[in-house]
Amino acid sequence: MDTASPSPPAGETPESVPAPADAPADPNRRRVATAAALASAVEWYDYFVFGIAAALVLGDLYFPSGDSSAGVLAAFAAFAVGFLARPVGGIIAGQLGDKRGRKPMLVLALTLMGVATAGIGLLPTYETIGIAAPVLLVLLRVLQGIAVGAQWGGAMLMATEYAPEGKRGLYGSLVQLGVPIGVVTANTVFLAAGAATSDSAFAAWGWRVPFLVGFLVLGLAWYIHTRVEETPEFRAAERALAEQEKSQTTTRSPLRTILTKHLGTVFLAGGSFAVNTAAFYIIITGVLDYATRELDMKRSAVLAVSLCVSLTQLALIPAAAALSDRVGRLRIYAAGAIGLLVWAIPMFLLIDTGSLLWLGVGTFVTSCFLSIMYGPQAALFAELFTAEMRYTGASLGYQIAAVFGGGLAPFVMVLLLEATGTSMAVSGYIMGLAVIALISIKILAARAAAPAPAPAAEPPAADSPAEAAPA
């Protein structure tokens, strides 16, 4: 239940949270924003290489089956497991991040992701070690999920809590840019690996190269650990809570506060974003499998289209975020959700032509609407919760959307195609999630517009024992 309104609200105001009094100087802001963006980019790169590999090779190598659809479904199920683990990472890192700081959790998430991704690149196949291969693959994917669940809140808060007044949306979008950068980099590395090897060599070892790049994440984790300071808003909240807890006997729990007072806000945040993450994974992972396996399009050509489409997001995401700083988060956010609702059917009608050009047009327009939503999303989620519970609340909202939207989307897409034989079923899936998003956004907007409840009247001070006694 949601018994207390989050403060500050999800607001339609351009900047609903003022900069802290001890806001850092510009050079430090730039360093932190750059580090947060790089952290997001390398985390998402590591996360996305699994999705691309699942669509291309993991089914045959780790889930051998006489039916190609069954192998792909098994690989996408392993892909989805990572999403199921993301709320676990969000809860653990959120609880500790709201109590111990944003930076330590971000460093831990990067380290875990680097080790898990490189481990997948070194993992023997089913042919070599039998059933242990898919079991270990799923376990490493779980670690990837925990890592990315922990990472997003840390990177997002490092950027938004360092933002100057009036630019929270723009600074938050720098972390969001990690997604298209990760997609572009992952596709580029896979394209290079495919171009440098024959089909047999790619299946034997070429696909492993993108995973082994994961070791580079460890260097970035060390840089953030040694060169980046904790955010000023967390330091201010930490000081205030330290004073408050001196007179309390119980230890504060951000997770308990979220679950007892702000759970409704968490679910509204997740509901508003599920269509974005579902449509995103459909166009970068589900469509890759669909176009190559069902439409007989070339793997390298489809990867190249995905890469070009993702490049356009590098301009659109910060533009949408900057606009949200001026006209309000929810207005921009809702526009993107409406676009996804309207475009879901035309997108697949274009993809089904089997033309590379129309595939590009269909996914490009979808990507534009995704960018319109994704740009202001970090600042919007940060503004739903106060600093002392922001890591936990924002992470939970984001990861709930990731589980029910992104994680299941490629798997649901294959199931719908197999069950119905038409891509229009996938369009209907996207449209249903878009309706949920618009309902959630409408409720958040109504809450933001509602006046804050008046504080309860305090009883008059007692001037004498007689006045203090009950009537």
CSV table of C-alpha atoms in Angstrom, one decimal:
chain,number,residue,atom,x,y,z
A,1,MET,CA,0.0,0.0,0.0
A,2,ASP,CA,1.0,3.6,-0.5
A,3,THR,CA,0.2,5.4,2.7
A,4,ALA,CA,2.4,8.4,2.2
A,5,SER,CA,3.1,10.4,-0.9
A,6,PRO,CA,6.7,10.4,-2.0
A,7,SER,CA,8.5,13.6,-1.7
A,8,PRO,CA,9.3,15.1,-4.0
A,9,PRO,CA,6.5,14.0,-6.4
A,10,ALA,CA,6.9,12.7,-9.9
A,11,GLY,CA,6.0,16.2,-10.9
A,12,GLU,CA,5.4,18.1,-14.0
A,13,THR,CA,7.7,20.8,-12.8
A,14,PRO,CA,10.9,21.2,-14.8
A,15,GLU,CA,13.1,20.6,-11.8
A,16,SER,CA,11.3,19.4,-8.7
A,17,VAL,CA,14.3,18.8,-6.5
A,18,PRO,CA,16.6,21.7,-5.7
A,19,ALA,CA,20.4,21.2,-5.8
A,20,PRO,CA,21.9,20.5,-2.4
A,21,ALA,CA,23.8,23.2,-0.6
A,22,ASP,CA,27.1,21.4,-0.9
A,23,ALA,CA,26.7,20.9,-4.7
A,24,PRO,CA,30.1,20.0,-6.2
A,25,ALA,CA,32.1,22.1,-8.6
A,26,ASP,CA,31.8,21.7,-12.3
A,27,PRO,CA,35.0,19.7,-12.9
A,28,ASN,CA,33.9,17.1,-10.4
A,29,ARG,CA,30.5,17.0,-11.9
A,30,ARG,CA,31.9,16.3,-15.3
A,31,ARG,CA,34.2,13.5,-13.9
A,32,VAL,CA,31.3,11.9,-12.1
A,33,ALA,CA,28.9,12.2,-15.0
A,34,THR,CA,31.5,10.6,-17.4
A,35,ALA,CA,32.2,7.8,-15.0
A,36,ALA,CA,28.5,7.1,-14.5
A,37,ALA,CA,27.9,7.0,-18.2
A,38,LEU,CA,30.9,4.7,-18.8
A,39,ALA,CA,29.8,2.4,-16.0
A,40,SER,CA,26.4,2.2,-17.5
A,41,ALA,CA,27.8,1.6,-21.0
A,42,VAL,CA,30.1,-1.3,-20.0
A,43,GLU,CA,27.5,-2.9,-17.8
A,44,TRP,CA,24.9,-2.9,-20.6
A,45,TYR,CA,27.5,-4.1,-23.2
A,46,ASP,CA,28.2,-7.1,-21.0
A,47,TYR,CA,24.5,-7.7,-20.5
A,48,PHE,CA,23.6,-7.3,-24.2
A,49,VAL,CA,26.2,-9.7,-25.6
A,50,PHE,CA,24.3,-12.5,-23.9
A,51,GLY,CA,21.1,-11.5,-25.7
A,52,ILE,CA,22.8,-11.4,-29.1
A,53,ALA,CA,24.6,-14.7,-28.4
A,54,ALA,CA,21.3,-16.2,-27.3
A,55,ALA,CA,19.7,-15.3,-30.6
A,56,LEU,CA,22.6,-16.6,-32.6
A,57,VAL,CA,24.5,-19.5,-31.1
A,58,LEU,CA,23.8,-20.4,-27.4
A,59,GLY,CA,20.8,-22.6,-28.2
A,60,ASP,CA,22.8,-25.0,-30.3
A,61,LEU,CA,25.9,-24.9,-28.0
A,62,TYR,CA,24.3,-25.2,-24.6
A,63,PHE,CA,20.8,-26.5,-25.2
A,64,PRO,CA,21.1,-29.0,-28.0
A,65,SER,CA,17.8,-30.1,-29.5
A,66,GLY,CA,16.6,-31.4,-32.8
A,67,ASP,CA,14.1,-28.5,-32.9
A,68,SER,CA,15.7,-25.1,-33.6
A,69,SER,CA,12.7,-23.3,-32.0
A,70,ALA,CA,13.2,-25.3,-28.8
A,71,GLY,CA,16.9,-24.5,-28.6
A,72,VAL,CA,16.1,-20.7,-29.1
A,73,LEU,CA,13.4,-20.9,-26.5
A,74,ALA,CA,15.8,-22.5,-24.0
A,75,ALA,CA,18.5,-19.8,-24.7
A,76,PHE,CA,15.9,-17.0,-24.3
A,77,ALA,CA,14.7,-18.6,-21.1
A,78,ALA,CA,18.3,-18.4,-19.8
A,79,PHE,CA,18.3,-14.8,-21.1
A,80,ALA,CA,15.1,-14.1,-19.0
A,81,VAL,CA,16.6,-15.6,-15.9
A,82,GLY,CA,19.0,-12.7,-15.7
A,83,PHE,CA,16.0,-10.4,-15.5
A,84,LEU,CA,14.5,-12.4,-12.7
A,85,ALA,CA,17.7,-11.8,-10.8
A,86,ARG,CA,17.7,-8.1,-11.3
A,87,PRO,CA,15.3,-7.2,-8.5
A,88,VAL,CA,17.5,-9.1,-6.2
A,89,GLY,CA,20.5,-6.9,-7.2
A,90,GLY,CA,18.3,-3.9,-6.9
A,91,ILE,CA,17.1,-4.8,-3.4
A,92,ILE,CA,20.5,-5.7,-2.0
A,93,ALA,CA,22.3,-2.7,-3.6
A,94,GLY,CA,19.4,-0.3,-2.8
A,95,GLN,CA,19.3,-1.3,0.8
A,96,LEU,CA,23.1,-0.9,1.2
A,97,GLY,CA,23.3,2.1,-1.2
A,98,ASP,CA,20.8,4.1,0.8
A,99,LYS,CA,22.7,3.3,4.0
A,100,ARG,CA,26.4,3.1,2.9
A,101,GLY,CA,26.5,5.2,-0.3
A,102,ARG,CA,26.0,5.1,-4.0
A,103,LYS,CA,29.7,4.6,-5.0
A,104,PRO,CA,30.5,1.3,-3.2
A,105,MET,CA,27.5,-0.4,-4.7
A,106,LEU,CA,28.4,0.8,-8.2
A,107,VAL,CA,32.0,-0.5,-7.9
A,108,LEU,CA,30.7,-3.9,-6.6
A,109,ALA,CA,28.2,-4.2,-9.4
A,110,LEU,CA,30.9,-3.5,-12.1
A,111,THR,CA,33.2,-6.0,-10.6
A,112,LEU,CA,30.6,-8.7,-10.4
A,113,MET,CA,29.5,-8.1,-14.0
A,114,GLY,CA,33.1,-8.2,-15.3
A,115,VAL,CA,33.7,-11.6,-13.7
A,116,ALA,CA,30.4,-13.1,-14.8
A,117,THR,CA,30.7,-12.0,-18.4
A,118,ALA,CA,34.3,-13.2,-18.8
A,119,GLY,CA,33.2,-16.5,-17.1
A,120,ILE,CA,30.6,-17.1,-19.9
A,121,GLY,CA,33.3,-16.5,-22.5
A,122,LEU,CA,35.5,-19.2,-20.9
A,123,LEU,CA,32.6,-21.7,-20.2
A,124,PRO,CA,32.9,-25.1,-22.0
A,125,THR,CA,29.9,-26.2,-24.1
A,126,TYR,CA,27.4,-29.0,-23.6
A,127,GLU,CA,29.4,-31.2,-25.9
A,128,THR,CA,32.4,-30.9,-23.6
A,129,ILE,CA,31.0,-31.1,-20.1
A,130,GLY,CA,27.4,-32.2,-20.6
A,131,ILE,CA,24.6,-30.9,-18.4
A,132,ALA,CA,27.0,-28.8,-16.3
A,133,ALA,CA,27.4,-26.4,-19.2
A,134,PRO,CA,23.8,-25.1,-19.3
A,135,VAL,CA,23.6,-25.1,-15.5
A,136,LEU,CA,26.8,-23.0,-15.2
A,137,LEU,CA,25.6,-20.7,-18.0
A,138,VAL,CA,22.3,-20.0,-16.1
A,139,LEU,CA,24.2,-19.4,-12.9
A,140,LEU,CA,26.6,-16.9,-14.6
A,141,ARG,CA,23.5,-15.2,-16.2
A,142,VAL,CA,22.0,-14.9,-12.7
A,143,LEU,CA,25.2,-13.1,-11.6
A,144,GLN,CA,24.9,-10.8,-14.6
A,145,GLY,CA,21.3,-10.0,-13.6
A,146,ILE,CA,22.2,-9.2,-10.0
A,147,ALA,CA,25.0,-7.0,-11.2
A,148,VAL,CA,22.9,-4.9,-13.6
A,149,GLY,CA,20.2,-4.7,-11.0
A,150,ALA,CA,22.6,-3.2,-8.6
A,151,GLN,CA,24.4,-1.0,-11.2
A,152,TRP,CA,21.5,1.0,-12.6
A,153,GLY,CA,20.5,2.7,-9.4
A,154,GLY,CA,24.1,3.5,-8.4
A,155,ALA,CA,25.0,5.0,-11.8
A,156,MET,CA,21.7,6.9,-12.2
A,157,LEU,CA,22.0,8.5,-8.7
A,158,MET,CA,25.7,9.3,-9.1
A,159,ALA,CA,24.6,11.4,-12.2
A,160,THR,CA,21.3,12.9,-11.1
A,161,GLU,CA,22.5,13.8,-7.5
A,162,TYR,CA,25.5,15.6,-8.9
A,163,ALA,CA,23.4,17.5,-11.5
A,164,PRO,CA,23.3,21.3,-11.4
A,165,GLU,CA,19.9,22.9,-10.8
A,166,GLY,CA,17.6,22.6,-13.8
A,167,LYS,CA,19.6,19.9,-15.5
A,168,ARG,CA,18.7,16.7,-13.6
A,169,GLY,CA,17.0,15.2,-16.6
A,170,LEU,CA,20.0,15.9,-18.9
A,171,TYR,CA,22.5,14.5,-16.4
A,172,GLY,CA,20.3,11.4,-15.8
A,173,SER,CA,20.2,10.8,-19.6
A,174,LEU,CA,24.0,10.4,-19.7
A,175,VAL,CA,23.5,7.1,-17.8
A,176,GLN,CA,20.6,6.2,-20.1
A,177,LEU,CA,23.0,6.6,-23.0
A,178,GLY,CA,24.8,3.5,-21.7
A,179,VAL,CA,22.0,1.4,-23.2
A,180,PRO,CA,22.5,2.4,-26.9
A,181,ILE,CA,26.3,2.6,-26.4
A,182,GLY,CA,26.2,-0.9,-25.0
A,183,VAL,CA,24.0,-2.1,-27.9
A,184,VAL,CA,26.2,-0.4,-30.5
A,185,THR,CA,29.4,-1.8,-29.0
A,186,ALA,CA,28.0,-5.3,-28.6
A,187,ASN,CA,26.8,-5.4,-32.2
A,188,THR,CA,30.0,-4.0,-33.4
A,189,VAL,CA,32.1,-6.6,-31.6
A,190,PHE,CA,29.9,-9.4,-32.8
A,191,LEU,CA,30.0,-8.1,-36.4
A,192,ALA,CA,33.8,-7.9,-36.2
A,193,ALA,CA,34.0,-11.4,-34.7
A,194,GLY,CA,31.8,-12.8,-37.5
A,195,ALA,CA,33.7,-11.0,-40.2
A,196,ALA,CA,37.0,-12.3,-38.9
A,197,THR,CA,35.9,-15.9,-38.7
A,198,SER,CA,34.2,-18.5,-40.8
A,199,ASP,CA,30.7,-19.8,-39.7
A,200,SER,CA,32.3,-22.8,-38.1
A,201,ALA,CA,35.0,-20.9,-36.4
A,202,PHE,CA,32.5,-18.3,-35.1
A,203,ALA,CA,30.4,-21.2,-33.6
A,204,ALA,CA,33.5,-22.8,-32.1
A,205,TRP,CA,35.2,-19.8,-30.5
A,206,GLY,CA,34.5,-16.5,-32.3
A,207,TRP,CA,31.4,-15.8,-30.3
A,208,ARG,CA,33.5,-15.9,-27.1
A,209,VAL,CA,35.5,-12.8,-27.9
A,210,PRO,CA,32.7,-10.3,-27.1
A,211,PHE,CA,32.3,-11.9,-23.6
A,212,LEU,CA,36.0,-11.8,-22.8
A,213,VAL,CA,36.0,-8.1,-23.3
A,214,GLY,CA,34.1,-8.1,-20.0
A,215,PHE,CA,37.5,-8.1,-18.2
A,216,LEU,CA,37.9,-4.4,-19.1
A,217,VAL,CA,35.0,-3.6,-16.7
A,218,LEU,CA,37.4,-4.2,-13.8
A,219,GLY,CA,39.6,-1.3,-14.7
A,220,LEU,CA,36.6,1.1,-14.7
A,221,ALA,CA,35.5,-0.2,-11.3
A,222,TRP,CA,39.0,0.6,-9.9
A,223,TYR,CA,38.9,4.1,-11.4
A,224,ILE,CA,35.5,4.9,-9.8
A,225,HIS,CA,36.7,3.4,-6.5
A,226,THR,CA,39.8,5.6,-6.4
A,227,ARG,CA,38.8,8.8,-8.2
A,228,VAL,CA,35.1,9.5,-7.8
A,229,GLU,CA,33.5,11.0,-4.6
A,230,GLU,CA,30.2,10.1,-3.0
A,231,THR,CA,27.2,12.2,-4.1
A,232,PRO,CA,26.4,15.4,-2.1
A,233,GLU,CA,22.7,14.5,-1.7
A,234,PHE,CA,23.6,11.2,-0.1
A,235,ARG,CA,26.1,12.9,2.2
A,236,ALA,CA,23.4,15.4,3.3
A,237,ALA,CA,20.8,12.7,3.8
A,238,GLU,CA,23.4,10.7,5.8
A,239,ARG,CA,24.1,13.6,8.1
A,240,ALA,CA,20.4,14.3,8.7
A,241,LEU,CA,19.6,10.6,9.4
A,242,ALA,CA,22.6,10.2,11.7
A,243,GLU,CA,21.2,13.0,13.9
A,244,GLN,CA,17.7,11.5,13.7
A,245,GLU,CA,18.9,8.0,14.6
A,246,LYS,CA,20.7,9.2,17.7
A,247,SER,CA,17.3,9.3,19.5
A,248,GLN,CA,16.0,6.1,18.0
A,249,THR,CA,16.4,2.5,19.2
A,250,THR,CA,15.6,0.8,15.9
A,251,THR,CA,17.8,0.8,12.7
A,252,ARG,CA,16.3,2.4,9.7
A,253,SER,CA,15.5,0.2,6.7
A,254,PRO,CA,15.0,1.8,3.3
A,255,LEU,CA,13.5,-1.4,2.1
A,256,ARG,CA,11.0,-1.6,4.9
A,257,THR,CA,10.0,2.1,4.3
A,258,ILE,CA,9.4,1.4,0.6
A,259,LEU,CA,7.4,-1.8,1.2
A,260,THR,CA,5.2,-0.2,3.9
A,261,LYS,CA,4.7,3.3,2.6
A,262,HIS,CA,5.6,3.6,-1.1
A,263,LEU,CA,5.0,0.2,-2.7
A,264,GLY,CA,2.2,1.7,-4.8
A,265,THR,CA,4.7,4.2,-6.3
A,266,VAL,CA,7.2,1.4,-7.0
A,267,PHE,CA,4.5,-0.5,-9.0
A,268,LEU,CA,3.4,2.6,-10.8
A,269,ALA,CA,7.0,3.3,-11.9
A,270,GLY,CA,7.4,-0.3,-13.1
A,271,GLY,CA,4.0,-0.3,-14.9
A,272,SER,CA,4.9,2.9,-16.7
A,273,PHE,CA,8.2,1.5,-18.0
A,274,ALA,CA,7.5,-2.1,-18.8
A,275,VAL,CA,6.4,-1.3,-22.4
A,276,ASN,CA,9.7,0.5,-23.1
A,277,THR,CA,11.9,-2.3,-21.9
A,278,ALA,CA,9.8,-5.0,-23.6
A,279,ALA,CA,9.8,-3.2,-27.0
A,280,PHE,CA,13.5,-2.5,-26.7
A,281,TYR,CA,14.4,-6.2,-26.2
A,282,ILE,CA,12.0,-7.2,-28.9
A,283,ILE,CA,13.7,-5.0,-31.5
A,284,ILE,CA,17.3,-5.8,-30.5
A,285,THR,CA,17.0,-9.5,-29.6
A,286,GLY,CA,13.6,-10.9,-30.6
A,287,VAL,CA,13.7,-9.4,-34.1
A,288,LEU,CA,17.3,-10.6,-34.6
A,289,ASP,CA,16.1,-14.2,-34.1
A,290,TYR,CA,12.8,-13.7,-36.0
A,291,ALA,CA,14.5,-12.0,-39.0
A,292,THR,CA,17.3,-14.6,-39.3
A,293,ARG,CA,15.4,-17.8,-38.5
A,294,GLU,CA,11.9,-17.0,-39.9
A,295,LEU,CA,12.5,-14.4,-42.6
A,296,ASP,CA,15.9,-15.8,-43.8
A,297,MET,CA,17.7,-12.5,-43.6
A,298,LYS,CA,21.4,-12.4,-43.2
A,299,ARG,CA,22.8,-12.2,-39.6
A,300,SER,CA,25.4,-9.5,-40.4
A,301,ALA,CA,22.8,-7.3,-42.2
A,302,VAL,CA,20.3,-7.5,-39.3
A,303,LEU,CA,23.1,-6.7,-36.8
A,304,ALA,CA,24.2,-3.8,-38.9
A,305,VAL,CA,20.6,-2.4,-38.9
A,306,SER,CA,20.4,-2.8,-35.1
A,307,LEU,CA,23.7,-1.0,-34.7
A,308,CYS,CA,22.6,2.0,-36.9
A,309,VAL,CA,19.2,2.3,-35.2
A,310,SER,CA,21.0,2.3,-31.8
A,311,LEU,CA,23.3,5.1,-32.9
A,312,THR,CA,20.3,7.4,-33.4
A,313,GLN,CA,19.4,7.1,-29.8
A,314,LEU,CA,22.7,8.8,-28.8
A,315,ALA,CA,21.2,12.1,-30.0
A,316,LEU,CA,17.5,11.4,-29.2
A,317,ILE,CA,17.9,10.4,-25.5
A,318,PRO,CA,19.6,13.5,-24.2
A,319,ALA,CA,17.4,15.7,-26.4
A,320,ALA,CA,14.2,14.2,-24.8
A,321,ALA,CA,15.8,14.5,-21.4
A,322,ALA,CA,16.8,18.2,-21.9
A,323,LEU,CA,13.2,18.9,-23.1
A,324,SER,CA,11.8,17.3,-19.9
A,325,ASP,CA,13.9,19.7,-17.8
A,326,ARG,CA,11.9,22.5,-19.4
A,327,VAL,CA,8.3,21.1,-19.9
A,328,GLY,CA,8.1,18.3,-17.3
A,329,ARG,CA,9.0,14.6,-17.2
A,330,LEU,CA,5.6,13.0,-17.5
A,331,ARG,CA,4.6,14.9,-20.6
A,332,ILE,CA,7.6,13.7,-22.6
A,333,TYR,CA,7.3,10.2,-21.0
A,334,ALA,CA,3.6,9.9,-22.0
A,335,ALA,CA,4.3,11.0,-25.6
A,336,GLY,CA,6.7,8.1,-26.0
A,337,ALA,CA,4.2,5.6,-24.6
A,338,ILE,CA,1.5,6.8,-27.0
A,339,GLY,CA,3.9,6.4,-29.9
A,340,LEU,CA,4.7,2.8,-29.0
A,341,LEU,CA,1.0,2.1,-28.8
A,342,VAL,CA,0.2,3.5,-32.2
A,343,TRP,CA,3.3,2.1,-33.9
A,344,ALA,CA,3.2,-1.5,-32.7
A,345,ILE,CA,1.2,-2.8,-35.7
A,346,PRO,CA,2.9,-0.8,-38.5
A,347,MET,CA,6.4,-1.9,-37.1
A,348,PHE,CA,5.7,-5.6,-37.7
A,349,LEU,CA,3.9,-5.0,-41.0
A,350,LEU,CA,7.2,-3.5,-42.2
A,351,ILE,CA,9.4,-6.1,-40.7
A,352,ASP,CA,7.3,-8.9,-42.3
A,353,THR,CA,8.1,-7.7,-45.8
A,354,GLY,CA,11.6,-9.2,-45.4
A,355,SER,CA,13.1,-6.1,-46.7
A,356,LEU,CA,16.2,-4.8,-44.9
A,357,LEU,CA,15.1,-1.2,-45.7
A,358,TRP,CA,11.7,-1.6,-44.1
A,359,LEU,CA,13.2,-3.5,-41.2
A,360,GLY,CA,15.3,-0.4,-40.6
A,361,VAL,CA,12.4,2.0,-40.9
A,362,GLY,CA,10.2,-0.1,-38.6
A,363,THR,CA,12.8,-0.5,-35.8
A,364,PHE,CA,14.0,3.1,-36.2
A,365,VAL,CA,10.7,4.7,-35.5
A,366,THR,CA,10.2,2.3,-32.6
A,367,SER,CA,13.6,3.4,-31.3
A,368,CYS,CA,12.6,7.1,-31.5
A,369,PHE,CA,9.6,6.5,-29.2
A,370,LEU,CA,11.8,4.4,-26.9
A,371,SER,CA,14.3,7.3,-26.7
A,372,ILE,CA,11.5,9.8,-25.9
A,373,MET,CA,10.6,7.7,-22.9
A,374,TYR,CA,14.1,6.7,-21.9
A,375,GLY,CA,15.6,10.1,-21.8
A,376,PRO,CA,13.6,11.5,-18.8
A,377,GLN,CA,13.2,8.2,-17.1
A,378,ALA,CA,16.2,8.3,-14.7
A,379,ALA,CA,15.3,11.8,-13.4
A,380,LEU,CA,11.6,10.9,-13.1
A,381,PHE,CA,12.3,7.8,-11.1
A,382,ALA,CA,14.8,9.6,-8.9
A,383,GLU,CA,12.2,12.3,-8.2
A,384,LEU,CA,9.7,9.8,-7.0
A,385,PHE,CA,11.6,9.1,-3.8
A,386,THR,CA,13.6,11.1,-1.2
A,387,ALA,CA,17.3,10.7,-1.0
A,388,GLU,CA,17.3,8.3,2.0
A,389,MET,CA,15.3,5.7,0.1
A,390,ARG,CA,15.9,6.7,-3.5
A,391,TYR,CA,18.3,3.9,-4.5
A,392,THR,CA,15.9,1.2,-3.2
A,393,GLY,CA,12.7,2.7,-4.6
A,394,ALA,CA,14.0,3.7,-8.0
A,395,SER,CA,15.9,0.4,-8.5
A,396,LEU,CA,12.8,-1.7,-7.5
A,397,GLY,CA,10.6,0.2,-9.9
A,398,TYR,CA,13.0,-0.1,-12.8
A,399,GLN,CA,13.8,-3.8,-12.2
A,400,ILE,CA,10.1,-4.8,-11.8
A,401,ALA,CA,9.6,-3.3,-15.3
A,402,ALA,CA,12.7,-5.2,-16.5
A,403,VAL,CA,11.3,-8.6,-15.3
A,404,PHE,CA,7.8,-8.3,-16.6
A,405,GLY,CA,8.8,-6.4,-19.7
A,406,GLY,CA,12.3,-6.9,-21.0
A,407,GLY,CA,13.2,-10.3,-19.5
A,408,LEU,CA,10.1,-12.1,-20.8
A,409,ALA,CA,9.7,-10.2,-24.1
A,410,PRO,CA,11.9,-12.3,-26.4
A,411,PHE,CA,10.6,-15.5,-24.8
A,412,VAL,CA,7.0,-14.4,-25.1
A,413,MET,CA,7.6,-13.2,-28.7
A,414,VAL,CA,8.8,-16.7,-29.8
A,415,LEU,CA,5.8,-18.3,-27.9
A,416,LEU,CA,3.3,-16.0,-29.6
A,417,LEU,CA,4.8,-16.6,-33.0
A,418,GLU,CA,4.7,-20.4,-32.5
A,419,ALA,CA,1.2,-20.4,-31.1
A,420,THR,CA,-0.4,-17.9,-33.6
A,421,GLY,CA,1.8,-17.9,-36.6
A,422,THR,CA,1.5,-14.2,-36.9
A,423,SER,CA,3.6,-11.3,-35.8
A,424,MET,CA,0.4,-9.3,-35.0
A,425,ALA,CA,0.2,-11.2,-31.8
A,426,VAL,CA,3.5,-9.6,-30.7
A,427,SER,CA,2.1,-6.2,-31.7
A,428,GLY,CA,-0.9,-6.9,-29.4
A,429,TYR,CA,1.5,-7.7,-26.6
A,430,ILE,CA,3.3,-4.4,-27.0
A,431,MET,CA,0.0,-2.5,-27.2
A,432,GLY,CA,-1.3,-4.1,-24.0
A,433,LEU,CA,1.9,-3.0,-22.1
A,434,ALA,CA,1.5,0.5,-23.6
A,435,VAL,CA,-2.0,0.8,-22.2
A,436,ILE,CA,-0.7,-0.2,-18.7
A,437,ALA,CA,2.0,2.4,-19.1
A,438,LEU,CA,-0.4,5.2,-19.9
A,439,ILE,CA,-2.7,4.3,-17.0
A,440,SER,CA,0.3,4.3,-14.6
A,441,ILE,CA,1.5,7.7,-16.0
A,442,LYS,CA,-2.0,9.2,-15.6
A,443,ILE,CA,-2.0,8.1,-11.9
A,444,LEU,CA,1.5,9.5,-11.3
A,445,ALA,CA,0.4,12.8,-13.0
A,446,ALA,CA,-2.7,13.0,-10.8
A,447,ARG,CA,-0.6,12.5,-7.7
A,448,ALA,CA,1.9,15.2,-8.8
A,449,ALA,CA,-0.9,17.7,-9.4
A,450,ALA,CA,-2.6,17.0,-6.1
A,451,PRO,CA,-1.9,19.5,-3.3
A,452,ALA,CA,0.3,18.2,-0.5
A,453,PRO,CA,-1.7,17.2,2.6
A,454,ALA,CA,-1.7,19.8,5.4
A,455,PRO,CA,0.3,18.8,8.4
A,456,ALA,CA,-1.7,17.6,11.4
A,457,ALA,CA,-2.5,20.4,13.9
A,458,GLU,CA,-0.4,20.2,17.0
A,459,PRO,CA,-2.2,20.5,20.4
A,460,PRO,CA,-1.7,23.8,22.3
A,461,ALA,CA,1.2,23.8,24.6
A,462,ALA,CA,0.3,23.1,28.2
A,463,ASP,CA,1.1,26.1,30.5
A,464,SER,CA,0.2,24.3,33.7
A,465,PRO,CA,-0.3,20.8,35.0
A,466,ALA,CA,-4.1,21.4,35.0
A,467,GLU,CA,-4.1,22.3,31.3
A,468,ALA,CA,-2.0,19.2,30.5
A,469,ALA,CA,-4.4,16.9,32.2
A,470,PRO,CA,-7.1,15.2,30.1
A,471,ALA,CA,-10.6,16.6,30.3
